[in-house]
C-alpha positions as a LaTeX table, in Angstrom:
\begin{tabular}{lrrr}
\hline
Residue & $x$ (\AA) & $y$ (\AA) & $z$ (\AA) \\
\hline
Unk1 & 110.20 & 79.96 & 81.96 \\
Unk2 & 110.26 & 78.24 & 85.33 \\
Unk3 & 107.50 & 76.45 & 87.23 \\
Unk4 & 105.40 & 78.93 & 89.21 \\
Unk5 & 102.33 & 79.00 & 91.45 \\
Unk6 & 100.01 & 81.78 & 92.57 \\
Unk7 & 98.39 & 82.12 & 96.01 \\
Unk8 & 95.14 & 83.16 & 94.25 \\
Unk9 & 93.60 & 82.83 & 90.80 \\
Unk10 & 93.40 & 85.88 & 88.55 \\
Unk11 & 89.99 & 87.52 & 88.03 \\
Unk12 & 88.12 & 85.30 & 85.60 \\
Unk13 & 87.82 & 88.09 & 83.06 \\
Unk14 & 91.56 & 88.70 & 83.07 \\
Unk15 & 93.15 & 85.25 & 83.69 \\
Unk16 & 94.59 & 84.58 & 80.21 \\
Unk17 & 97.70 & 82.34 & 80.80 \\
Unk18 & 97.36 & 82.48 & 84.65 \\
Unk19 & 100.67 & 81.77 & 86.46 \\
Unk20 & 102.51 & 80.68 & 83.28 \\
Unk21 & 101.89 & 84.09 & 81.65 \\
Unk22 & 103.82 & 85.79 & 84.43 \\
Unk23 & 107.04 & 83.89 & 83.67 \\
Unk24 & 106.66 & 83.08 & 79.94 \\
Unk25 & 109.17 & 85.67 & 78.71 \\
Unk26 & 106.63 & 87.88 & 77.02 \\
Unk27 & 106.10 & 91.44 & 78.24 \\
Unk28 & 102.67 & 93.03 & 78.30 \\
Unk29 & 101.44 & 95.26 & 75.48 \\
Unk30 & 102.04 & 98.92 & 76.38 \\
Unk31 & 98.71 & 100.11 & 74.99 \\
Unk32 & 96.16 & 97.49 & 75.94 \\
Unk33 & 95.73 & 95.61 & 79.26 \\
Unk34 & 93.05 & 93.36 & 77.67 \\
Unk35 & 95.38 & 91.83 & 75.06 \\
Unk36 & 96.04 & 88.60 & 76.98 \\
Unk37 & 99.58 & 89.46 & 78.16 \\
Unk38 & 98.47 & 91.16 & 81.40 \\
Unk39 & 96.99 & 89.17 & 84.34 \\
Unk40 & 94.47 & 91.00 & 86.52 \\
Unk41 & 93.80 & 90.48 & 90.23 \\
Unk42 & 91.39 & 92.20 & 92.60 \\
Unk43 & 91.77 & 90.30 & 95.91 \\
Unk44 & 94.44 & 91.06 & 98.51 \\
Unk45 & 98.15 & 90.60 & 98.12 \\
Unk46 & 99.43 & 88.45 & 95.31 \\
Unk47 & 102.15 & 85.88 & 95.97 \\
Unk48 & 104.10 & 84.16 & 93.14 \\
Unk49 & 106.20 & 81.15 & 94.03 \\
Unk50 & 108.88 & 80.31 & 91.43 \\
Unk51 & 111.09 & 77.21 & 91.40 \\
Unk52 & 114.45 & 77.80 & 89.56 \\
Unk53 & 114.96 & 74.00 & 89.62 \\
Unk54 & 118.47 & 74.57 & 90.91 \\
Unk55 & 120.29 & 76.99 & 93.17 \\
Unk56 & 120.58 & 80.27 & 91.26 \\
Unk57 & 122.28 & 83.65 & 91.93 \\
Unk58 & 120.14 & 86.82 & 91.59 \\
Unk59 & 120.05 & 90.37 & 92.90 \\
Unk60 & 117.12 & 92.04 & 91.13 \\
Unk61 & 113.42 & 91.40 & 90.67 \\
Unk62 & 111.24 & 93.52 & 88.40 \\
Unk63 & 107.77 & 93.47 & 86.82 \\
Unk64 & 105.47 & 95.95 & 85.12 \\
Unk65 & 102.02 & 97.06 & 86.22 \\
Unk66 & 99.46 & 98.55 & 83.88 \\
Unk67 & 97.93 & 101.43 & 85.74 \\
Unk68 & 94.62 & 102.85 & 84.47 \\
Unk69 & 92.94 & 104.44 & 87.48 \\
Unk70 & 89.88 & 105.43 & 85.36 \\
Unk71 & 89.26 & 101.67 & 84.92 \\
Unk72 & 89.89 & 100.93 & 88.63 \\
Unk73 & 93.39 & 99.56 & 87.98 \\
Unk74 & 96.12 & 100.67 & 90.36 \\
Unk75 & 99.85 & 99.82 & 90.68 \\
Unk76 & 101.81 & 97.92 & 93.25 \\
Unk77 & 102.07 & 99.42 & 96.76 \\
Unk78 & 104.83 & 97.11 & 98.02 \\
Unk79 & 107.12 & 94.40 & 96.76 \\
Unk80 & 108.48 & 91.81 & 99.18 \\
Unk81 & 111.09 & 89.25 & 98.17 \\
Unk82 & 111.78 & 86.03 & 100.17 \\
Unk83 & 113.96 & 82.99 & 99.31 \\
Unk84 & 113.96 & 79.30 & 100.22 \\
Unk85 & 116.08 & 76.20 & 99.75 \\
Unk86 & 113.13 & 73.82 & 100.30 \\
Unk87 & 110.10 & 75.65 & 98.92 \\
Unk88 & 108.50 & 75.51 & 102.43 \\
Unk89 & 110.32 & 77.92 & 104.74 \\
Unk90 & 110.95 & 81.38 & 103.27 \\
Unk91 & 113.42 & 83.96 & 104.48 \\
Unk92 & 112.69 & 87.64 & 103.69 \\
Unk93 & 115.51 & 89.48 & 101.93 \\
Unk94 & 114.13 & 92.73 & 100.50 \\
Unk95 & 111.11 & 95.10 & 100.69 \\
Unk96 & 110.29 & 98.14 & 98.62 \\
Unk97 & 107.25 & 100.51 & 98.72 \\
Unk98 & 105.89 & 102.46 & 95.73 \\
Unk99 & 103.96 & 105.73 & 95.76 \\
Unk100 & 100.22 & 105.82 & 95.19 \\
Unk101 & 98.76 & 107.78 & 92.30 \\
Unk102 & 96.91 & 110.95 & 93.40 \\
Unk103 & 94.84 & 111.41 & 90.29 \\
Unk104 & 93.73 & 109.69 & 87.11 \\
Unk105 & 96.63 & 108.16 & 85.12 \\
Unk106 & 97.16 & 105.57 & 82.42 \\
Unk107 & 100.66 & 104.21 & 82.17 \\
Unk108 & 102.88 & 101.18 & 82.38 \\
Unk109 & 105.03 & 101.37 & 85.47 \\
Unk110 & 108.19 & 99.39 & 86.05 \\
Unk111 & 108.48 & 98.04 & 89.61 \\
Unk112 & 112.03 & 97.06 & 90.49 \\
Unk113 & 113.95 & 96.06 & 93.54 \\
Unk114 & 117.69 & 95.49 & 93.90 \\
Unk115 & 119.48 & 93.75 & 96.69 \\
Unk116 & 122.78 & 92.09 & 97.57 \\
Unk117 & 123.25 & 88.95 & 95.45 \\
Unk118 & 121.70 & 85.81 & 96.99 \\
Unk119 & 121.60 & 82.12 & 96.04 \\
Unk120 & 118.39 & 80.14 & 96.27 \\
Unk121 & 116.34 & 77.55 & 94.46 \\
Unk122 & 112.95 & 79.11 & 95.28 \\
Unk123 & 111.74 & 82.69 & 95.37 \\
Unk124 & 108.53 & 84.16 & 96.67 \\
Unk125 & 107.50 & 87.47 & 95.10 \\
Unk126 & 104.80 & 89.18 & 97.17 \\
Unk127 & 103.02 & 92.13 & 95.54 \\
Unk128 & 100.74 & 94.23 & 97.73 \\
Unk129 & 98.15 & 96.42 & 96.02 \\
Unk130 & 95.57 & 99.04 & 96.86 \\
Unk131 & 92.75 & 96.93 & 98.36 \\
Unk132 & 90.06 & 99.54 & 98.01 \\
Unk133 & 89.88 & 102.44 & 95.57 \\
Unk134 & 90.99 & 105.65 & 97.33 \\
Unk135 & 88.58 & 108.41 & 98.42 \\
Unk136 & 89.55 & 110.83 & 95.62 \\
Unk137 & 88.24 & 108.42 & 93.04 \\
Unk138 & 84.65 & 108.06 & 91.75 \\
Unk139 & 84.70 & 104.35 & 92.64 \\
Unk140 & 85.96 & 104.97 & 96.21 \\
Unk141 & 85.68 & 101.96 & 98.46 \\
Unk142 & 85.22 & 99.40 & 95.67 \\
Unk143 & 87.85 & 96.66 & 95.10 \\
Unk144 & 90.84 & 97.86 & 93.14 \\
Unk145 & 92.52 & 95.79 & 90.46 \\
Unk146 & 96.18 & 95.26 & 89.71 \\
Unk147 & 97.47 & 94.08 & 86.35 \\
Unk148 & 100.93 & 92.60 & 86.14 \\
Unk149 & 103.04 & 91.13 & 83.39 \\
Unk150 & 106.37 & 89.36 & 83.20 \\
Unk151 & 108.39 & 88.89 & 86.43 \\
Unk152 & 112.08 & 89.27 & 85.63 \\
Unk153 & 114.71 & 87.96 & 87.90 \\
Unk154 & 118.39 & 88.80 & 87.32 \\
\hline
\end{tabular}
């Protein structure tokens, strides 16, 4: 559990523990995105800023998304990782894209990125999502949600 900040507030119906819930060490329930362990967003890219409080080595970042396209909840499209020594100026170190669902699914998806080991005090985890529900869906054009749980950094 490290200090963290978000670039946006979760949707008021799915805010639960807000930023602290993303780094509290508790993973989301695999059968219910409304249980308080998943945080829901429906506006643009999400950025999470984490302060390790000291320089730390790491080479992997992962988190889960709860995907339930029937409820307008989609997964991550892209994960960008950047590091900083001062918490102000960030250097990008890794990017990974994830495939879009092409039909209705309900599942928990692990999103993981590995990279050469780095040392930093601060990390910025940027999660890009589907902004609008795709054309194949009955809610096409409406804002899409993303639900995330614990960010793990190793």
